[in-house]
CSV table of C-alpha atoms and ligand atoms in Angstrom, one decimal:
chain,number,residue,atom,x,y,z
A,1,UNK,CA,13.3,6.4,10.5
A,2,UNK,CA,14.4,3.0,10.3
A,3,UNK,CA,15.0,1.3,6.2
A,4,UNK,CA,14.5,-1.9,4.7
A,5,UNK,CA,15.5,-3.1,1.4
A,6,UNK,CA,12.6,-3.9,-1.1
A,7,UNK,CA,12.9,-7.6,-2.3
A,8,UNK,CA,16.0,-8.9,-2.9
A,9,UNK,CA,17.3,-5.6,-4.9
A,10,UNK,CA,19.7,-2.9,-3.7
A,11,UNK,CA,17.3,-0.2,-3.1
A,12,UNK,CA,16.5,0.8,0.3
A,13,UNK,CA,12.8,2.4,1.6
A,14,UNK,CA,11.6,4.3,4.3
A,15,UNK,CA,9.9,1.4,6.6
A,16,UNK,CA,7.3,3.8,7.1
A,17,UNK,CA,6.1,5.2,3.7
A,18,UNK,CA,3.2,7.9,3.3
A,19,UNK,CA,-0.3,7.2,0.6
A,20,UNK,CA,-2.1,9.4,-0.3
A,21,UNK,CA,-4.7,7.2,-1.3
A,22,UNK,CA,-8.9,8.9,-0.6
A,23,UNK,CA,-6.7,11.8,0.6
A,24,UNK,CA,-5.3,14.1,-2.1
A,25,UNK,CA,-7.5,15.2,-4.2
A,26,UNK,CA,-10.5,13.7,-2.5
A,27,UNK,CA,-11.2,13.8,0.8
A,28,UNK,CA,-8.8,16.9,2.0
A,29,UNK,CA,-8.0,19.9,1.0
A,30,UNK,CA,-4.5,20.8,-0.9
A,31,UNK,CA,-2.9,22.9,1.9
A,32,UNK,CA,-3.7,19.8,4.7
A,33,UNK,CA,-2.7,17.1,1.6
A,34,UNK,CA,0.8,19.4,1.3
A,35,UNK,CA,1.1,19.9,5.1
A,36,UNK,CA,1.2,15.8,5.3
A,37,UNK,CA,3.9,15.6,3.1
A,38,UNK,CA,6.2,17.8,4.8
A,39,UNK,CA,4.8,16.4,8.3
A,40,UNK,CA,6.3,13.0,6.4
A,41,UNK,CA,9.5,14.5,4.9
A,42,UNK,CA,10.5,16.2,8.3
A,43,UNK,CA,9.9,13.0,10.1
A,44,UNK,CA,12.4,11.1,7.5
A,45,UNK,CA,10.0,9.2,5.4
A,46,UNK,CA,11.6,9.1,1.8
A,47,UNK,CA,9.2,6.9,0.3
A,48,UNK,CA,5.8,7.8,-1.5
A,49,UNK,CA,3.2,5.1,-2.5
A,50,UNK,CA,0.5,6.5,-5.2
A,51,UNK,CA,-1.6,5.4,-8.1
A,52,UNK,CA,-2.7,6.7,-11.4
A,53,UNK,CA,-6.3,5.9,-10.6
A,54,UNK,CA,-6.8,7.8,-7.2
A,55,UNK,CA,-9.2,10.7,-7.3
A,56,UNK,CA,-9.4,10.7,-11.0
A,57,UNK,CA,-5.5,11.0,-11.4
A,58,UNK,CA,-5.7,13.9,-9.3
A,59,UNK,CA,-3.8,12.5,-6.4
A,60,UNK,CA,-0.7,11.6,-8.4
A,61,UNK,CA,-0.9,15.8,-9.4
A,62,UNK,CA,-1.2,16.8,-5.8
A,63,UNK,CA,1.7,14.9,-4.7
A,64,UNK,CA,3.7,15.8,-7.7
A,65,UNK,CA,3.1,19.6,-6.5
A,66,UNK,CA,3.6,18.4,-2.9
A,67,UNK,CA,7.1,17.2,-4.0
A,68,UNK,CA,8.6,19.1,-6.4
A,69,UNK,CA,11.9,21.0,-5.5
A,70,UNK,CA,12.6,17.8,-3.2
A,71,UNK,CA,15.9,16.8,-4.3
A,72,UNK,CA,14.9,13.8,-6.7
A,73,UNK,CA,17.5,11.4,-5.3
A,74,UNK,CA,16.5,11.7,-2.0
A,75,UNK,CA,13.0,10.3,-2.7
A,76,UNK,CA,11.9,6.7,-3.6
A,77,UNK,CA,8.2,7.2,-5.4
A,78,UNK,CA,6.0,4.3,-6.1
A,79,UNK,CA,2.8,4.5,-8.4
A,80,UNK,CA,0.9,1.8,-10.0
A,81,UNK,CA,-1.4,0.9,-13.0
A,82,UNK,CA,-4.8,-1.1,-13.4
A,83,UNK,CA,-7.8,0.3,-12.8
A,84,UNK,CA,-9.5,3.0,-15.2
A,85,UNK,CA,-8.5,6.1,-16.0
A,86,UNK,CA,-10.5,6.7,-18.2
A,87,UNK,CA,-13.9,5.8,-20.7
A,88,UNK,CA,-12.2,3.6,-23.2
A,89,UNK,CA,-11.2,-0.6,-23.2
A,90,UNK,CA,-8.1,0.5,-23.3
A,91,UNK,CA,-8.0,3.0,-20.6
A,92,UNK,CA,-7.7,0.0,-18.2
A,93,UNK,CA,-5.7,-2.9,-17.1
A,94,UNK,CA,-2.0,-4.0,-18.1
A,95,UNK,CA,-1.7,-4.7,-21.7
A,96,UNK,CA,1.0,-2.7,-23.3
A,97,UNK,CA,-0.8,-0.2,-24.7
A,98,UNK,CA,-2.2,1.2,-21.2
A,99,UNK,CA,0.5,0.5,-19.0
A,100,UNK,CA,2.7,2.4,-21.5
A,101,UNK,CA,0.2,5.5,-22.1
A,102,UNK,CA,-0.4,5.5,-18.3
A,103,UNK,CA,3.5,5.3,-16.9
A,104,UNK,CA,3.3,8.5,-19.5
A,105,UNK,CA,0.9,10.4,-18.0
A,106,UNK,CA,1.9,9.5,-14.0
A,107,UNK,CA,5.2,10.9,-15.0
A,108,UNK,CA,3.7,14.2,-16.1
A,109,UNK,CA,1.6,14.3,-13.5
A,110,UNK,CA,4.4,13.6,-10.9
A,111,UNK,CA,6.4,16.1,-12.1
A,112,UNK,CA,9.3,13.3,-12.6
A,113,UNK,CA,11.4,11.5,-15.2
A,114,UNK,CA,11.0,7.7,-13.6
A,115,UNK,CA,9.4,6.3,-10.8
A,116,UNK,CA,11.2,3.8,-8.5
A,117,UNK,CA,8.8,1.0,-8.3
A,118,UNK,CA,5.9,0.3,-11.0
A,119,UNK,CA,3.4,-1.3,-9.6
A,120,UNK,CA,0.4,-4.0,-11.2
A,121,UNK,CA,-2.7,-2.7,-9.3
A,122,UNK,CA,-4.5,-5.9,-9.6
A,123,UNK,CA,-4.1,-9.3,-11.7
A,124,UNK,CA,-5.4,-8.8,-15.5
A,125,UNK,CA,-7.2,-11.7,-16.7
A,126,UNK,CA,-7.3,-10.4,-20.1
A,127,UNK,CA,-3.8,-10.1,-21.2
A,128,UNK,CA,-0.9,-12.6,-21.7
A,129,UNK,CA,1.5,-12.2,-18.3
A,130,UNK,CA,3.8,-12.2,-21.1
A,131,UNK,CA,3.0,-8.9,-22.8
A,132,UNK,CA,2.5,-7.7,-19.0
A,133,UNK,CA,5.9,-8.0,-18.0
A,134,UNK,CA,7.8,-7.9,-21.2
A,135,UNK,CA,6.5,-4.0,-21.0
A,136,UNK,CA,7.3,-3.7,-17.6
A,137,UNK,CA,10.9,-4.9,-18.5
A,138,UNK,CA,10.8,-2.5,-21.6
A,139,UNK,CA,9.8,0.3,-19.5
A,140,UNK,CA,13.1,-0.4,-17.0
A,141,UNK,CA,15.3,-0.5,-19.7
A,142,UNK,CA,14.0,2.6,-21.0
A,143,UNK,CA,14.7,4.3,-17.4
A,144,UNK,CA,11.5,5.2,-16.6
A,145,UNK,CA,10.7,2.6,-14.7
A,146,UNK,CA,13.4,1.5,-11.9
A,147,UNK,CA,11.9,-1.5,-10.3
A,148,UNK,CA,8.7,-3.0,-10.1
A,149,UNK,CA,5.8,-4.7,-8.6
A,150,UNK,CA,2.7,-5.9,-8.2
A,151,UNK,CA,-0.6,-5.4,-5.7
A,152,UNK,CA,-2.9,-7.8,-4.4
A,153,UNK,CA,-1.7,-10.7,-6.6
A,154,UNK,CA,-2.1,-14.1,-5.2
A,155,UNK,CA,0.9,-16.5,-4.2
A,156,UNK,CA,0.0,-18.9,-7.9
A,157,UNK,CA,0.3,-15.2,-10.1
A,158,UNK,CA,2.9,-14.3,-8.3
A,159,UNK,CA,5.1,-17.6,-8.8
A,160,UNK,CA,3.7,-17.5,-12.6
A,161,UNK,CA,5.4,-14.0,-13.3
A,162,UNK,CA,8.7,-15.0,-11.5
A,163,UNK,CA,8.9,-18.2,-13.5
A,164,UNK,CA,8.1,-16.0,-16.9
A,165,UNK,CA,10.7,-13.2,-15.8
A,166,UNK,CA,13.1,-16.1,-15.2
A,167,UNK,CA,12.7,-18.1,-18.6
A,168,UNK,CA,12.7,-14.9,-20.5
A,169,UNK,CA,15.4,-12.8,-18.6
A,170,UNK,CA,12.9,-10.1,-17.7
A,171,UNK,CA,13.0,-8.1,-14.5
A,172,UNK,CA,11.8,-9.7,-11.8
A,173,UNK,CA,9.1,-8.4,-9.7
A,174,UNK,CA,10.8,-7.2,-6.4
A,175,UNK,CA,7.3,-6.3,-4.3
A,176,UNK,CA,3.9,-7.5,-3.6
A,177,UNK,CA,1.5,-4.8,-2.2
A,178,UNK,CA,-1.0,-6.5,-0.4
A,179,UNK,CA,-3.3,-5.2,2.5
A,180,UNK,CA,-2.4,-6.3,6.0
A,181,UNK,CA,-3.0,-5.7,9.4
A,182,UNK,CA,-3.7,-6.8,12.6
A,183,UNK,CA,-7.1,-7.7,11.4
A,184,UNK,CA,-6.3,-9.0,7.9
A,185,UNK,CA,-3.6,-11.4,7.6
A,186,UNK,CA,-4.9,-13.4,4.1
A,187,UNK,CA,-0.9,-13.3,3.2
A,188,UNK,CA,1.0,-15.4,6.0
A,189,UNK,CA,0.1,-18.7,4.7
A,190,UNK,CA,0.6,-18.6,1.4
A,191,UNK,CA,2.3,-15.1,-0.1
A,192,UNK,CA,4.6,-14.4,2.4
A,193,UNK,CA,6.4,-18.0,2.5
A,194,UNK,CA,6.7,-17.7,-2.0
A,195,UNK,CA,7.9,-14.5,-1.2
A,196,UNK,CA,10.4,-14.6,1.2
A,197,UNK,CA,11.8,-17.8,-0.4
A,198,UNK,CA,11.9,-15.3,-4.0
A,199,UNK,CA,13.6,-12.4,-2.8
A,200,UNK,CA,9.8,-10.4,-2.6
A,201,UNK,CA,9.3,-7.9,-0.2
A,202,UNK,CA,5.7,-6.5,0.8
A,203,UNK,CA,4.6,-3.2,0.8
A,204,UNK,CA,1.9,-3.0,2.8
A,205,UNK,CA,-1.5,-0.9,2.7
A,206,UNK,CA,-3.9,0.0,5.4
A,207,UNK,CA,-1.9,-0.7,8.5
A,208,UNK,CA,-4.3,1.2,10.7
A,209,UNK,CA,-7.1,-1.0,9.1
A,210,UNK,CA,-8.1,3.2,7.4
A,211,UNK,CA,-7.9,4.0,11.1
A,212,UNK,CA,-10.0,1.6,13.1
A,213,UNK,CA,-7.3,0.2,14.9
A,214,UNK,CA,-6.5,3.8,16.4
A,215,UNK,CA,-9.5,2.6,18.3
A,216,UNK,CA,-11.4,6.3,17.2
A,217,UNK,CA,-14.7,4.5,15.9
A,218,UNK,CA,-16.3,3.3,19.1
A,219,UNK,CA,-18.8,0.7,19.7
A,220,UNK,CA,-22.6,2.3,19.6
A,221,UNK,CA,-21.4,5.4,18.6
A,222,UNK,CA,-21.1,7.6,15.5
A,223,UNK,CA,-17.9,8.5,13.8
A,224,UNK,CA,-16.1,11.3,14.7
A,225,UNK,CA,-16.5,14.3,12.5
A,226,UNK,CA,-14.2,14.5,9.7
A,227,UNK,CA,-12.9,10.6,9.5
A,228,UNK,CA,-12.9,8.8,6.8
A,229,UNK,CA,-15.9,6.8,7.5
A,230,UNK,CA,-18.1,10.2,7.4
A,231,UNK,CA,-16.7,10.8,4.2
A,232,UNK,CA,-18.6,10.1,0.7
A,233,UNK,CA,-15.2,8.2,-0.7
A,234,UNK,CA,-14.0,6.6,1.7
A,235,UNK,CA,-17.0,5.8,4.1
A,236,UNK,CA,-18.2,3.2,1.5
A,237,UNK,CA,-14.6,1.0,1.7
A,238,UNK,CA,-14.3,1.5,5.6
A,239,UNK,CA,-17.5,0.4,6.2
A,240,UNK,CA,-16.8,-3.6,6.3
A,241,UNK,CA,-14.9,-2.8,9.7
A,242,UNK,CA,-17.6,-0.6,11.3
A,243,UNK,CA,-19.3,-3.4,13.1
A,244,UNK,CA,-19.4,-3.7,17.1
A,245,UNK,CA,-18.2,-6.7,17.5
A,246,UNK,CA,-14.5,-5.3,15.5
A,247,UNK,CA,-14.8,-2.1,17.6
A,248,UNK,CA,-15.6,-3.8,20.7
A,249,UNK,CA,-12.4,-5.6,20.3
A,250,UNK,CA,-10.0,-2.9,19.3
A,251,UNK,CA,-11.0,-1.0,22.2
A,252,UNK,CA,-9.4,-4.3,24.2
A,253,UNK,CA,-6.2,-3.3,22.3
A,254,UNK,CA,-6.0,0.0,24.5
A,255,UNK,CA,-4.3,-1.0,27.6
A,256,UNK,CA,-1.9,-2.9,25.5
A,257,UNK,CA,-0.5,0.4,24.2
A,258,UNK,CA,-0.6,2.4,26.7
A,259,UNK,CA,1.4,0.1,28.5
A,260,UNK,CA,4.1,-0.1,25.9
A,261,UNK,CA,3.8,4.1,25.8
A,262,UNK,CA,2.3,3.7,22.2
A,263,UNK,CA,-0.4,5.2,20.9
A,264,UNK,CA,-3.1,2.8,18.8
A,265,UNK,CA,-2.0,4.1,15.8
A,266,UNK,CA,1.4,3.5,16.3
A,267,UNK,CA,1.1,0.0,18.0
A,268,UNK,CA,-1.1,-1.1,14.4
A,269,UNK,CA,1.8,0.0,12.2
A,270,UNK,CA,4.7,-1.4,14.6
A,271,UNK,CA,2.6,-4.8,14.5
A,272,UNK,CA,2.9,-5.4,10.5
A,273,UNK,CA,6.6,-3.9,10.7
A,274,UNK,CA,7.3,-7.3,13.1
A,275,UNK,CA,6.7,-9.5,9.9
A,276,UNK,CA,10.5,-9.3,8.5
A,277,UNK,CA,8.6,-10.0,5.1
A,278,UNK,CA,7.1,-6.7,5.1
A,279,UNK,CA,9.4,-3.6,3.8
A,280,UNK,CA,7.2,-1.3,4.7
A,281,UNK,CA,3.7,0.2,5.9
A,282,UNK,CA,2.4,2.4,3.6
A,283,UNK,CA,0.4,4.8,6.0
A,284,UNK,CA,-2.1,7.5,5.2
A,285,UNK,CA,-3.3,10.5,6.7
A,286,UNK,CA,-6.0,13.2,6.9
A,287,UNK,CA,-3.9,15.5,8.7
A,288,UNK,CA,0.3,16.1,9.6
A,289,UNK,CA,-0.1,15.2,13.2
A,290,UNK,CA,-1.7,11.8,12.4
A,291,UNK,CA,1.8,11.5,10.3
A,292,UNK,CA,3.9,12.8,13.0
A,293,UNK,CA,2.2,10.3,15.4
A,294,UNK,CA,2.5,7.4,13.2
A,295,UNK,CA,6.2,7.6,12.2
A,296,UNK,CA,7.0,6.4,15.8
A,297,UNK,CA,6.3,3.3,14.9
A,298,UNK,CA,9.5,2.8,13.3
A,299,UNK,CA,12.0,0.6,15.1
A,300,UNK,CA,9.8,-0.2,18.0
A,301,UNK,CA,9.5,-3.9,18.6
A,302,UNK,CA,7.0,-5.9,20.2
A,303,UNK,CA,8.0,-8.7,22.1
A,304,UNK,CA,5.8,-12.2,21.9
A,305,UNK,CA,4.3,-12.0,24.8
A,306,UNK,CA,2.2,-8.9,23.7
A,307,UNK,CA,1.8,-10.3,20.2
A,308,UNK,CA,-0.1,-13.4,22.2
A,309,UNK,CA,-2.2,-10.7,24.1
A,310,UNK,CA,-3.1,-9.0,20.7
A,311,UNK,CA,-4.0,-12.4,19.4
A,312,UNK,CA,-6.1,-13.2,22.4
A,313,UNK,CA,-8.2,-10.2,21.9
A,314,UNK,CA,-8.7,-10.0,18.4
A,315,UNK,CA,-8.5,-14.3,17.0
A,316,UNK,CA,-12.5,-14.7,16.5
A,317,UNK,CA,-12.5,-11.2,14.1
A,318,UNK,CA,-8.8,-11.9,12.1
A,319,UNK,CA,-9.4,-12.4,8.7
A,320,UNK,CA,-6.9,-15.4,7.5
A,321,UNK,CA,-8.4,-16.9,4.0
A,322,UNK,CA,-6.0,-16.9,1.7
A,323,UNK,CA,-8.7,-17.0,-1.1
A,324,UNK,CA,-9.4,-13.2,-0.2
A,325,UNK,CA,-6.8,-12.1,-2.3
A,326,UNK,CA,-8.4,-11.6,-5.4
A,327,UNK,CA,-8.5,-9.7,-8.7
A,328,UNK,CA,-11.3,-9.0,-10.7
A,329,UNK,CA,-13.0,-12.0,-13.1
A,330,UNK,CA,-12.9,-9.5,-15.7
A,331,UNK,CA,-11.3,-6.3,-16.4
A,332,UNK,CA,-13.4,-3.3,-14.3
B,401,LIG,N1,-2.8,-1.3,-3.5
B,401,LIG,C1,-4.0,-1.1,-3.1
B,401,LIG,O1,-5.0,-1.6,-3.7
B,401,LIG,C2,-4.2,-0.1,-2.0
B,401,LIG,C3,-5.5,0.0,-1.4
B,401,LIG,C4,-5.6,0.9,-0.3
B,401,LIG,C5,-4.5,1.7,0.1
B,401,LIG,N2,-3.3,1.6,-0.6
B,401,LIG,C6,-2.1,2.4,-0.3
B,401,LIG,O2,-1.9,2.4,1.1
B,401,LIG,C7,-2.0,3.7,1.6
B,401,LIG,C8,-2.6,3.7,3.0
B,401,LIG,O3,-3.9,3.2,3.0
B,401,LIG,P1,-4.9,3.7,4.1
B,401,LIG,O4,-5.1,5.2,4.0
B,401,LIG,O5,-6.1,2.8,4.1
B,401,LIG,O6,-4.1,3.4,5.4
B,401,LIG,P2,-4.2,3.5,7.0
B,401,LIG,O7,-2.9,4.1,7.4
B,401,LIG,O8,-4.6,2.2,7.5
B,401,LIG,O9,-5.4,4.5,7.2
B,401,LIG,C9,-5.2,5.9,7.1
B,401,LIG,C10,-6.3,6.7,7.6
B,401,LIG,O10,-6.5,6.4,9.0
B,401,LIG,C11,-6.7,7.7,9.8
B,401,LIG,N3,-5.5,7.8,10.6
B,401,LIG,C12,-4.2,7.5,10.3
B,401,LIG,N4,-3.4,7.8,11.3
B,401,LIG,C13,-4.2,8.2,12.3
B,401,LIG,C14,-3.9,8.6,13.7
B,401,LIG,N5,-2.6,8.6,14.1
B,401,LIG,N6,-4.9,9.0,14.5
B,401,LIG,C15,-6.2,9.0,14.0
B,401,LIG,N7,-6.5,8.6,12.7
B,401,LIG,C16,-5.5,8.2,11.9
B,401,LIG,C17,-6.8,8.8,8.7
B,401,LIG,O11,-8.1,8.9,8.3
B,401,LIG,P3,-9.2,10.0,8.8
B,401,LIG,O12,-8.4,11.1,9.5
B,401,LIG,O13,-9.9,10.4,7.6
B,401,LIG,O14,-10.1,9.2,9.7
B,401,LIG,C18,-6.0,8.2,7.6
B,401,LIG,O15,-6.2,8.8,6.3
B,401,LIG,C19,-2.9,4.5,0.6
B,401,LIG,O16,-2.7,5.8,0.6
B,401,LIG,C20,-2.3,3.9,-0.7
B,401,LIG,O17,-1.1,4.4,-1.0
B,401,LIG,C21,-3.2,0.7,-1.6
C-alpha cells in the first residue's frame, strides 16, 4: 500500500481507504461487514472513511466493533456530519449545536477519543460559515477533532471557508470529498485547480462508480444476485448508471485491463489515483475478496496512451458540469 499526504498537512493516508457506506449495517451482514475490515487491514489500508448518518448511525457502530483492539495510532478514521440523525431541526446540518452533539455521539459509537479528519457532509445554507468553522476549530483544539474537511462543496464554498479560516486564524480545511470517477469528473475544472493551488487534497468516493465500472451489470441483462443495485438501499442511488448506453461502454473498458493484467475494479480505482490531486479512493465493498482485489490498484500507473483509449471509449457518457456539485437549497 502506497500513502499520500492529505492537503497540505503532515498526516499521511492509505491511498486506498475502505467506506463502509450502504454496507454496514445495511446491506450486509456483521460477520461479511467485519471480514472487509480485516480483508482491508491485512492488505495495509490504515484509513477508514464513515459518516454519522449511514444506516441510521449504525455503520459508524459496526466499524467501531470492526476496529476496536486495532492499535489506535496505527489507524487514520474519518467520519462526517450533515445529514439527519435524527427527528429534530436540530438533528441536522452544521450549526454548532449538531456538529458538537454529533462529533459526541460518532465518538461513542466509534469506540474512539478523536477522529482524524471531520468532515462537512454537504454545504449548510442555513448557518453562518462562521459558526461552521469556528466549531470545527473549537473541536481541534479540544482534541477530538485532528483535521478536517469537507464533502461535495463547490470550488466558490470552498475558497469562502479558506478565506474565513485565514482572516480568523481557524484551521483550515485540509480535504474536499467529492465523488469522482472515470465517469464523473464535475471536479477537474474548477475544484481541483482551487485546491491544489490551497494545499486541499481530495478524498474521493465511488471510484468503481458503486461497481459499474467492474463491468458486472451488463447491457440487457439483470443484475447479478446480491449487488448493490438488487438491493432496497442502494439500488435506488445506483440506478442513474444502469442505462445501456453506460454499460455498453464499460464493457469497451475490458480489453483495456486485461491487457494491463488489471482487473475492472482495479483499473477504475488506479484511474482516479492518476490525478495527483486526489489522496485517496475511498472504496467500498460487499464482500473481503472485492477488497483484496481492489487494493491492487495501489501504485499502478497508467500511461497516456491508455488514458486516451479510456477517453475514446467512454467521452459521449463522462459527466464534466461543474454545476453538479451541489448541496441542498435547504437543510434536508
Ligand atoms: N461523501 C459522500 O457524500 C459519499 C457518498 C458516497 C460514498 N461515500 C464514501 O465512499 C465510500 C465508497 O463509496 P461506494 O461504495 O459507492 O464506492 P465504490 O467503491 O465505487 O463501490 C463499492 C461497491 O462496488 C462493488 N464492488 C467493489 N469492488 C468490487 C469488485 N472488486 N468486484 C465486484 N464488485 C465490486 C460492491 O458492491 P456490491 O457487491 O453490492 O455490488 C461495493 O460495495 C463509501 O463507503 C463512503 O465512505 C461518500
Amino acid at each position: 500500500m502506497e500513502f499520500r499526504h492529505l492537503g497540505r498537512s503532515g498526516l499521511m493516508v492509505s491511498e486506498i481507504s475502505y467506506g463502509n457506506w450502504i454496507t454496514h449495517g445495511s446491506q450486509v451482514e456483521e460477520d461479511a461487514a467485519k471480514q472487509c475490515v480485516q480483508a482491508a487491514l491485512d492488505e495495509g489500508i490504515t484509513t477508514f472513511d464513515t459518516a454519522d448518518v449511514y444506516a441510521g448511525t449504525k455503520a459508524e457502530e459496526v466499524l467501531g466493533r470492526a476496529l476496536a483492539g486495532v492499535r489506535r495510532e496505527s489507524l487514520e478514521i474519518f467520519t462526517k456530519v450533515y445529514w439527519p440523525t435524527g427527528p429534530g431541526p436540530n438533528d441536522r446540518g452544521l450549526s454548532r449545536k449538531h456538529i458538537t452533539e454529533s462529533l459526541h455521539g460518532s465518538l461513542r459509537r466509534l469506540q474512539t477519543d478523536y477522529v482524524d479528519l471531520y468532515q462537512a457532509h454537504r454545504f449548510d445554507v442555513e448557518t453562518p460559515l462562521e459558526e461552521t468553522l469556528k466549531t470545527f476549530d473549537d473541536l481541534v483544539r479540544q482534541g477530538k477533532v485532528l483535521y478536517v474537511g469537507v464533502s461535495e462543496w463547490n470550488a466558490d464554498q470552498i475558497g469562502r471557508a479558506l478565506k474565513i479560516a485565514d482572516e480568523m486564524g481557524f484551521d483550515r480545511l485540509v480535504s474536499n470529498q467529492p465523488q469522482y470517477s472515470m465517469l464523473w469528473r464535475v471536479i477537474e475544472t474548477e475544484i481541483v485547480p482551487l485546491s491544489e493551488k490551497e494545499g486541499v487534497s481530495q478524498v474521493v468516493f465511488s471510484p468503481i462508480a458503486q461497481g459499474v465500472l467492474t463491468g458486472k451489470y451488463r447491457p440487457g441483462q439483470p443484475p447479478p444476485a446480491g449487488s448493490r443495485a438488487t438491493d432496497p438501499a442502494g439500488g435506488n442511488f445506483i440506478s442513474r448508471l444502469l442505462n445501456d448506453d453506460v454499460l455498453a461502454r464499460v464493457q469497451q473498458l475490458e480489453p483495456i485491463a486485461a491487457d494491463l493484467g488489471l482487473s475492472m475494479a482495479q483499473l477504475a480505482v488506479a484511474w482516479v489515483l492518476q490525478n495527483p490531486n486526489v489522496a485517496s479512493a475511498i472504496v467500498g465493498a460487499s464482500r473481503p475478496e472485492q477488497v483484496r482485489d481492489n487494493v491492487k490498484a495501489s501504485g499502478v500507473k497508467l500511461d497516456s496512451e491508455v488514458l486516451e483509449k479510456i477517453d475514446d471509449i467512454l467521452s459521449p457518457i463522462v459527466e464534466r458540469d461543474p454545476s453538479k456539485t451541489v448541496s441542498p437549497e435547504r437543510r434536508p
